[in-house]
C-alpha atoms as a printed R data frame, in Angstrom:
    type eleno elety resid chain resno      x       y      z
1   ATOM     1    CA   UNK     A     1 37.645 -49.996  7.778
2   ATOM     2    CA   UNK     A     2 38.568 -46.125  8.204
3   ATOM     3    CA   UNK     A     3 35.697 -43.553  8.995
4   ATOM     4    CA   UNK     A     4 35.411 -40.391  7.159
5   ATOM     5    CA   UNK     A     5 38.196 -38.468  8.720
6   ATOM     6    CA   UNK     A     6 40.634 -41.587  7.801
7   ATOM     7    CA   UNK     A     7 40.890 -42.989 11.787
8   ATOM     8    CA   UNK     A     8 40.138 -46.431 11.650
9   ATOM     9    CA   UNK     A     9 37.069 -47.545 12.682
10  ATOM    10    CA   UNK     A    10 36.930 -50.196 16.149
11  ATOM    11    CA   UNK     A    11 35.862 -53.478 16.207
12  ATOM    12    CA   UNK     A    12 33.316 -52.438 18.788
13  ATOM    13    CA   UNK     A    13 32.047 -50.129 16.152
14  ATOM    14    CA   UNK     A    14 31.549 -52.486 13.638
15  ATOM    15    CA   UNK     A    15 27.897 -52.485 12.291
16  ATOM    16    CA   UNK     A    16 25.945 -55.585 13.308
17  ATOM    17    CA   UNK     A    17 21.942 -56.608 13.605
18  ATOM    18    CA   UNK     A    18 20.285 -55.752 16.820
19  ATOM    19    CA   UNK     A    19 23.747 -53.384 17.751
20  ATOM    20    CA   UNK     A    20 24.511 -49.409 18.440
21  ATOM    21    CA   UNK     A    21 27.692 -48.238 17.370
22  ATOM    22    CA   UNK     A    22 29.697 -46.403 20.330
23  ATOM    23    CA   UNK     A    23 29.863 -42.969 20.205
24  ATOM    24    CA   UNK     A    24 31.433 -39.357 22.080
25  ATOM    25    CA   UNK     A    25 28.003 -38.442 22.178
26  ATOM    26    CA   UNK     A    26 27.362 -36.055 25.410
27  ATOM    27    CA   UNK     A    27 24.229 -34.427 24.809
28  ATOM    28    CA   UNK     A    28 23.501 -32.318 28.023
29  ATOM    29    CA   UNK     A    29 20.522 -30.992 30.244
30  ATOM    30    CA   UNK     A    30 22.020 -28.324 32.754
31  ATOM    31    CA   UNK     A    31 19.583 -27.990 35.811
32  ATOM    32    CA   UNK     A    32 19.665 -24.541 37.592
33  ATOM    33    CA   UNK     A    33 19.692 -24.789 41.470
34  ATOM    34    CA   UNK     A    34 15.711 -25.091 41.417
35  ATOM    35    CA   UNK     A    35 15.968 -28.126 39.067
36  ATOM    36    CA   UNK     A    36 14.582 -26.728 36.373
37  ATOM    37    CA   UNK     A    37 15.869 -26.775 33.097
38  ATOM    38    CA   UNK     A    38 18.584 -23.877 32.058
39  ATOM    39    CA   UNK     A    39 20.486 -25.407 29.259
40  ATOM    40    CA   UNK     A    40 20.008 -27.866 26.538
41  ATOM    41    CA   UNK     A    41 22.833 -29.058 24.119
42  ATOM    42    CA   UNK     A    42 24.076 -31.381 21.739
43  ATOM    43    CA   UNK     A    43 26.164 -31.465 18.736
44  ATOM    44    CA   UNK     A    44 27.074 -33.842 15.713
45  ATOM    45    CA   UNK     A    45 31.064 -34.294 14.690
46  ATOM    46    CA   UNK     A    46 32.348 -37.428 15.643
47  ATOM    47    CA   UNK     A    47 35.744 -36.947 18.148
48  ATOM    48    CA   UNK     A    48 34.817 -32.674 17.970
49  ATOM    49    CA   UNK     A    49 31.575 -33.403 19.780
50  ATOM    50    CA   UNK     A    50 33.072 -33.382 23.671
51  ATOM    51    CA   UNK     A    51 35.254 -30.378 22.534
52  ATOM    52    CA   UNK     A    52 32.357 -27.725 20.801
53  ATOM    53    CA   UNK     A    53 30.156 -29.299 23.543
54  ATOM    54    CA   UNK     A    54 32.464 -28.273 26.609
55  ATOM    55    CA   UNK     A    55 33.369 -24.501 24.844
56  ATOM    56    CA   UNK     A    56 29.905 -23.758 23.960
57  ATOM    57    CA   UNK     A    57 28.470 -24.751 27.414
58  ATOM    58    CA   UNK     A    58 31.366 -22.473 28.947
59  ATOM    59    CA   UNK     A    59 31.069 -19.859 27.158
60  ATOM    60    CA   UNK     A    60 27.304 -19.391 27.059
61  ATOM    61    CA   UNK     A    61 26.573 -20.106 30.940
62  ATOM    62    CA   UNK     A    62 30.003 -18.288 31.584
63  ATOM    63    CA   UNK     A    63 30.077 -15.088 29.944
64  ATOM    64    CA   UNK     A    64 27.299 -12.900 28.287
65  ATOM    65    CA   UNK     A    65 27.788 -14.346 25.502
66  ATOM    66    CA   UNK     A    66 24.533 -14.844 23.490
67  ATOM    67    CA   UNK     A    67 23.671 -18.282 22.332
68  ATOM    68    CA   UNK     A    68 23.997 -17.808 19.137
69  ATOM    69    CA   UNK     A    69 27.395 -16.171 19.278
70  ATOM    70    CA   UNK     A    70 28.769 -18.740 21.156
71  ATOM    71    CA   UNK     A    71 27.912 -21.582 18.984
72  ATOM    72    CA   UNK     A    72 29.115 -19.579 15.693
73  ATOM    73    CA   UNK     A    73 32.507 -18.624 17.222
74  ATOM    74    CA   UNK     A    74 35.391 -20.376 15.162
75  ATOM    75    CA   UNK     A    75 36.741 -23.638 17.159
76  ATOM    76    CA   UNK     A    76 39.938 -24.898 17.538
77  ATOM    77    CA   UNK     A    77 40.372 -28.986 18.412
78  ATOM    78    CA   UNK     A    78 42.653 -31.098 19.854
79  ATOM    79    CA   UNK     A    79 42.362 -34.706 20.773
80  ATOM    80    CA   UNK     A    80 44.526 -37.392 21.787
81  ATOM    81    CA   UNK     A    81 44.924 -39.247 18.456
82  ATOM    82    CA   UNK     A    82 45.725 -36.258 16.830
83  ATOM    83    CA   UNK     A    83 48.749 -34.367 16.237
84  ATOM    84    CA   UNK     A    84 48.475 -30.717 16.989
85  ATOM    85    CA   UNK     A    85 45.750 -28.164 16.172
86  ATOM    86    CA   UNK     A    86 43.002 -27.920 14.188
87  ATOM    87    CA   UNK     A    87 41.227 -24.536 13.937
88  ATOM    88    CA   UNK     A    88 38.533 -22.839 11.745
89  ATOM    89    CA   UNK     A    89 39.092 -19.954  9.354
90  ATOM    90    CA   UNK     A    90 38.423 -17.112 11.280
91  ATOM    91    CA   UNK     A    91 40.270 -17.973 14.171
92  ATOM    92    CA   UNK     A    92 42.166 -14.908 16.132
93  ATOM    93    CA   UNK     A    93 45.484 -14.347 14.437
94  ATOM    94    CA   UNK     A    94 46.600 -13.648 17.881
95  ATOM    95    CA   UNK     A    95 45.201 -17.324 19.022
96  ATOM    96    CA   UNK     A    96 46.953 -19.037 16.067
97  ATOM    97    CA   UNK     A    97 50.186 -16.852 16.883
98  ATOM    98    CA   UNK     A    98 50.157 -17.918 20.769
99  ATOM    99    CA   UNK     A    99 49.782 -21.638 20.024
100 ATOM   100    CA   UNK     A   100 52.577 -21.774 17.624
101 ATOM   101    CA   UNK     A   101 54.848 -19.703 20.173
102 ATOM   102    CA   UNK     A   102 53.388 -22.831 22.426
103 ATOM   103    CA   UNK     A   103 54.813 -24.727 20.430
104 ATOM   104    CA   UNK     A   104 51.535 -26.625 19.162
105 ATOM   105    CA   UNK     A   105 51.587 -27.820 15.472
106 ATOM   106    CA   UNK     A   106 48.728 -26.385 14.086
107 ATOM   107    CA   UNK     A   107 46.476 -26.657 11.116
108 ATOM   108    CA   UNK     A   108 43.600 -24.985  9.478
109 ATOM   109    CA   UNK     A   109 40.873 -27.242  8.506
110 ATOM   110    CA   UNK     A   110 37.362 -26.638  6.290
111 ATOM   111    CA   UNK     A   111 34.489 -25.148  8.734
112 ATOM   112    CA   UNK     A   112 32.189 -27.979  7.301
113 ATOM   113    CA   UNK     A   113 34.569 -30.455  9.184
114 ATOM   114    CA   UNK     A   114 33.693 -29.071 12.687
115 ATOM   115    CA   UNK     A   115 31.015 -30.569 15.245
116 ATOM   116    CA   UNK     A   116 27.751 -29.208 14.310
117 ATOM   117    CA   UNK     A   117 26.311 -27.396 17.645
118 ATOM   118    CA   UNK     A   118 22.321 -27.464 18.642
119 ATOM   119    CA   UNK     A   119 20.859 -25.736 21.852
120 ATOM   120    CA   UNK     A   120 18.321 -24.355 23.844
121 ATOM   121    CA   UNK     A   121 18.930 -21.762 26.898
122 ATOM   122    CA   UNK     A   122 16.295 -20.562 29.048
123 ATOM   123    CA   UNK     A   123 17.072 -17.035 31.083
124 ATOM   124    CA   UNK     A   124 15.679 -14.225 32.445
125 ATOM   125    CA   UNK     A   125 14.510 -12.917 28.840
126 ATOM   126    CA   UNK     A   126 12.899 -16.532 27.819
127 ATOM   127    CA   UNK     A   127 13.986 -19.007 26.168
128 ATOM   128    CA   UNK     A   128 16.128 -18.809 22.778
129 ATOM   129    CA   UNK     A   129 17.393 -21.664 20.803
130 ATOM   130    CA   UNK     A   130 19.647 -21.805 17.711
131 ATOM   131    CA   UNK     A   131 20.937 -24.442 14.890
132 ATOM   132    CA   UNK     A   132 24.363 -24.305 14.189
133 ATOM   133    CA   UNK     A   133 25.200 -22.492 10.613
134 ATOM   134    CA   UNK     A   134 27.465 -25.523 10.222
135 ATOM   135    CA   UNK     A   135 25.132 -27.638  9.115
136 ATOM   136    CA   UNK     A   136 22.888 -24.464  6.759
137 ATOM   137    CA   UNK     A   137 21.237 -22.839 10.618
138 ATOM   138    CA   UNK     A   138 19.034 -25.987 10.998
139 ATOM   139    CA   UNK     A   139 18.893 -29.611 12.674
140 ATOM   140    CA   UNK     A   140 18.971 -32.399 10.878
141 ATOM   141    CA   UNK     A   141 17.293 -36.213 11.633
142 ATOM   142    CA   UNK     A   142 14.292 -37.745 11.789
């Protein structure tokens, strides 16, 4: 029984009564030293999830990057079941170029394929939150 992306689907993911499927969801609460509440994050995308996750988290807590910015940067993806590279159009030519002189097989793949990014960061300005464009700026669910 393959998913969506054509990677067949585990036993232990097999829908059943009275069962949750497994998942690579992280969603994330980052505490500041006080314990309160800095950063807020989760994403939809299947095996992408850990990977826009991780960047978005690093980038936004690591840089001055705005939220927003951060979570609409193009991605790149690797995992272990996959061969090479994905990346999004609008990926650095100069990115693209070092990985292939890495020797990484790389491939472009539709932005609509990516993990779908949601968060909430709280600073010395306030609080700002943002809905990835991936999925039309807004979350989705009930």
């Amino acid at each position: 029984m393959p998913t969506n992306g054509g990677k067949a689907i585990t036993e232990a993911n097999y829908p059943a009564p009275n069962k949750r499927p497994l998942s690579t969801m992280c969603g994330s609460f980052i505490l500041d030293k006080n314990d309160d509440v800095r950063f807020v994050i989760g994403s939809s995308g299947g095996n992408q999830i850990i990977t826009a996750n991780a960047w978005v988290t690093l980038v936004t807590l690591a840089t001055d990057t705005s939220l927003m910015q951060a979570i609409e940067w193009r991605r790149i993806h690797t995992d272990y079941e996959e061969e090479g590279v994905s990346y999004e159009d609008g990926v650095p030519q100069t990115v693209i170029t070092g990985l292939l002189e890495l020797g990484h097989n790389i491939k472009p793949i539709d932005k609509r394929s990516f993990a779908v990014v949601q968060a909430i960061l709280k600073d010395k300005s306030g609080i700002d939150a943002y809905s990835d464009s991936r999925k039309l700026g807004k979350p989705a669910g009930y």
